[in-house]
Amino acid sequence: MAGFVQIIEYRTSKPDEIKALMDDYSAKREAEGEGPAPVRGITCADRDESGRYFAIVEFASYEDAMANSRRPDTTEFSAQMMALCDGPGKFYNLDLTEEMNYR
């Protein structure tokens, strides 16, 4: 099974600003419609630890994820996001090995 998931764990006291930044980045990437891009993404807030968040981003492949990471707009977005965080983020790079849908 192909697929790659990146989880970015971060802490912030500015979640609304990060959401606005993410929305702007996504809109610009969608409008361009070129180059590797995420398949989907979700953001989660930790119920047990206020101020802790996770961005979960799925790519078609590891190669697509790395090509996306090398894009200048992604580098700029990442720097802007980390500037809004309360400390460094932590990245988890995961190969997708199985997918289950419960519906």
mmCIF file of C-alpha atoms in Angstrom:
data_model
loop_
_atom_site.group_PDB
_atom_site.id
_atom_site.type_symbol
_atom_site.label_atom_id
_atom_site.label_comp_id
_atom_site.label_asym_id
_atom_site.label_seq_id
_atom_site.Cartn_x
_atom_site.Cartn_y
_atom_site.Cartn_z
ATOM 1 C CA MET A 1 0.000 0.000 0.000
ATOM 2 C CA ALA A 2 1.414 3.343 -1.000
ATOM 3 C CA GLY A 3 1.054 6.386 1.143
ATOM 4 C CA PHE A 4 2.860 8.552 3.614
ATOM 5 C CA VAL A 5 1.656 10.488 6.644
ATOM 6 C CA GLN A 6 3.421 13.312 8.410
ATOM 7 C CA ILE A 7 2.327 14.357 11.878
ATOM 8 C CA ILE A 8 3.466 17.726 13.175
ATOM 9 C CA GLU A 9 3.101 18.153 16.915
ATOM 10 C CA TYR A 10 3.219 21.752 18.057
ATOM 11 C CA ARG A 11 2.240 24.036 20.900
ATOM 12 C CA THR A 12 0.779 27.469 20.425
ATOM 13 C CA SER A 13 -1.148 30.182 22.200
ATOM 14 C CA LYS A 14 -2.163 31.503 18.746
ATOM 15 C CA PRO A 15 -4.290 28.726 17.204
ATOM 16 C CA ASP A 16 -6.510 31.153 15.281
ATOM 17 C CA GLU A 17 -3.491 32.752 13.614
ATOM 18 C CA ILE A 18 -2.109 29.334 12.664
ATOM 19 C CA LYS A 19 -5.497 28.321 11.241
ATOM 20 C CA ALA A 20 -5.612 31.485 9.135
ATOM 21 C CA LEU A 21 -2.069 30.807 7.909
ATOM 22 C CA MET A 22 -2.965 27.202 7.023
ATOM 23 C CA ASP A 23 -6.133 28.304 5.215
ATOM 24 C CA ASP A 24 -4.202 30.877 3.187
ATOM 25 C CA TYR A 25 -1.462 28.381 2.280
ATOM 26 C CA SER A 26 -4.024 25.741 1.227
ATOM 27 C CA ALA A 27 -5.982 28.215 -0.891
ATOM 28 C CA LYS A 28 -2.852 29.385 -2.706
ATOM 29 C CA ARG A 29 -1.682 25.820 -3.363
ATOM 30 C CA GLU A 30 -5.112 24.793 -4.635
ATOM 31 C CA ALA A 31 -5.252 27.805 -6.943
ATOM 32 C CA GLU A 32 -1.825 26.964 -8.399
ATOM 33 C CA GLY A 33 -2.749 23.339 -8.957
ATOM 34 C CA GLU A 34 0.804 22.281 -9.741
ATOM 35 C CA GLY A 35 3.433 20.169 -8.067
ATOM 36 C CA PRO A 36 3.099 17.600 -5.322
ATOM 37 C CA ALA A 37 0.555 18.451 -2.665
ATOM 38 C CA PRO A 38 -1.049 16.696 0.276
ATOM 39 C CA VAL A 39 -3.917 14.296 -0.349
ATOM 40 C CA ARG A 40 -5.630 15.534 2.808
ATOM 41 C CA GLY A 41 -4.899 17.113 6.142
ATOM 42 C CA ILE A 42 -6.519 17.498 9.525
ATOM 43 C CA THR A 43 -5.662 19.516 12.602
ATOM 44 C CA CYS A 44 -6.407 18.236 16.088
ATOM 45 C CA ALA A 45 -6.372 19.942 19.489
ATOM 46 C CA ASP A 46 -5.303 17.872 22.473
ATOM 47 C CA ARG A 47 -8.219 17.684 24.942
ATOM 48 C CA ASP A 48 -5.908 16.690 27.779
ATOM 49 C CA GLU A 49 -3.252 19.342 27.273
ATOM 50 C CA SER A 50 -4.374 22.851 26.371
ATOM 51 C CA GLY A 51 -2.255 24.538 23.724
ATOM 52 C CA ARG A 52 -0.992 21.287 22.174
ATOM 53 C CA TYR A 53 -1.973 20.538 18.572
ATOM 54 C CA PHE A 54 -1.314 17.995 15.851
ATOM 55 C CA ALA A 55 -1.398 18.576 12.109
ATOM 56 C CA ILE A 56 -1.835 15.263 10.289
ATOM 57 C CA VAL A 57 -1.012 15.450 6.586
ATOM 58 C CA GLU A 58 -1.368 12.565 4.142
ATOM 59 C CA PHE A 59 0.562 12.304 0.869
ATOM 60 C CA ALA A 60 0.347 9.821 -1.981
ATOM 61 C CA SER A 61 3.978 8.851 -1.345
ATOM 62 C CA TYR A 62 7.087 9.677 0.652
ATOM 63 C CA GLU A 63 8.583 11.127 -2.533
ATOM 64 C CA ASP A 64 5.642 13.515 -2.957
ATOM 65 C CA ALA A 65 5.987 14.604 0.671
ATOM 66 C CA MET A 66 9.692 15.345 0.289
ATOM 67 C CA ALA A 67 9.151 17.192 -3.002
ATOM 68 C CA ASN A 68 6.437 19.232 -1.268
ATOM 69 C CA SER A 69 8.816 20.000 1.608
ATOM 70 C CA ARG A 70 11.428 21.362 -0.836
ATOM 71 C CA ARG A 71 9.024 23.891 -2.370
ATOM 72 C CA PRO A 72 9.850 27.527 -1.495
ATOM 73 C CA ASP A 73 6.223 28.242 -0.520
ATOM 74 C CA THR A 74 6.217 25.264 1.865
ATOM 75 C CA THR A 75 9.505 26.410 3.410
ATOM 76 C CA GLU A 76 8.059 29.903 3.900
ATOM 77 C CA PHE A 77 4.805 28.527 5.333
ATOM 78 C CA SER A 78 6.707 26.309 7.766
ATOM 79 C CA ALA A 79 8.839 29.204 9.000
ATOM 80 C CA GLN A 80 5.767 31.398 9.503
ATOM 81 C CA MET A 81 3.957 28.607 11.346
ATOM 82 C CA MET A 82 6.893 27.879 13.640
ATOM 83 C CA ALA A 83 7.118 31.621 14.445
ATOM 84 C CA LEU A 84 3.551 31.355 15.814
ATOM 85 C CA CYS A 85 4.418 28.331 17.947
ATOM 86 C CA ASP A 86 5.524 28.259 21.561
ATOM 87 C CA GLY A 87 8.731 26.323 20.921
ATOM 88 C CA PRO A 88 9.866 23.961 18.190
ATOM 89 C CA GLY A 89 7.536 21.522 16.511
ATOM 90 C CA LYS A 90 8.109 17.784 16.434
ATOM 91 C CA PHE A 91 7.741 15.846 13.187
ATOM 92 C CA TYR A 92 6.723 12.221 12.783
ATOM 93 C CA ASN A 93 7.253 10.646 9.345
ATOM 94 C CA LEU A 94 5.155 7.526 8.837
ATOM 95 C CA ASP A 95 4.715 5.073 5.977
ATOM 96 C CA LEU A 96 1.052 4.179 5.536
ATOM 97 C CA THR A 97 0.812 0.402 5.895
ATOM 98 C CA GLU A 98 -2.924 -0.132 6.258
ATOM 99 C CA GLU A 99 -6.096 1.886 5.900
ATOM 100 C CA MET A 100 -9.443 1.011 7.449
ATOM 101 C CA ASN A 101 -12.676 2.881 6.908
ATOM 102 C CA TYR A 102 -15.484 2.481 9.405
ATOM 103 C CA ARG A 103 -18.782 3.580 7.962
#
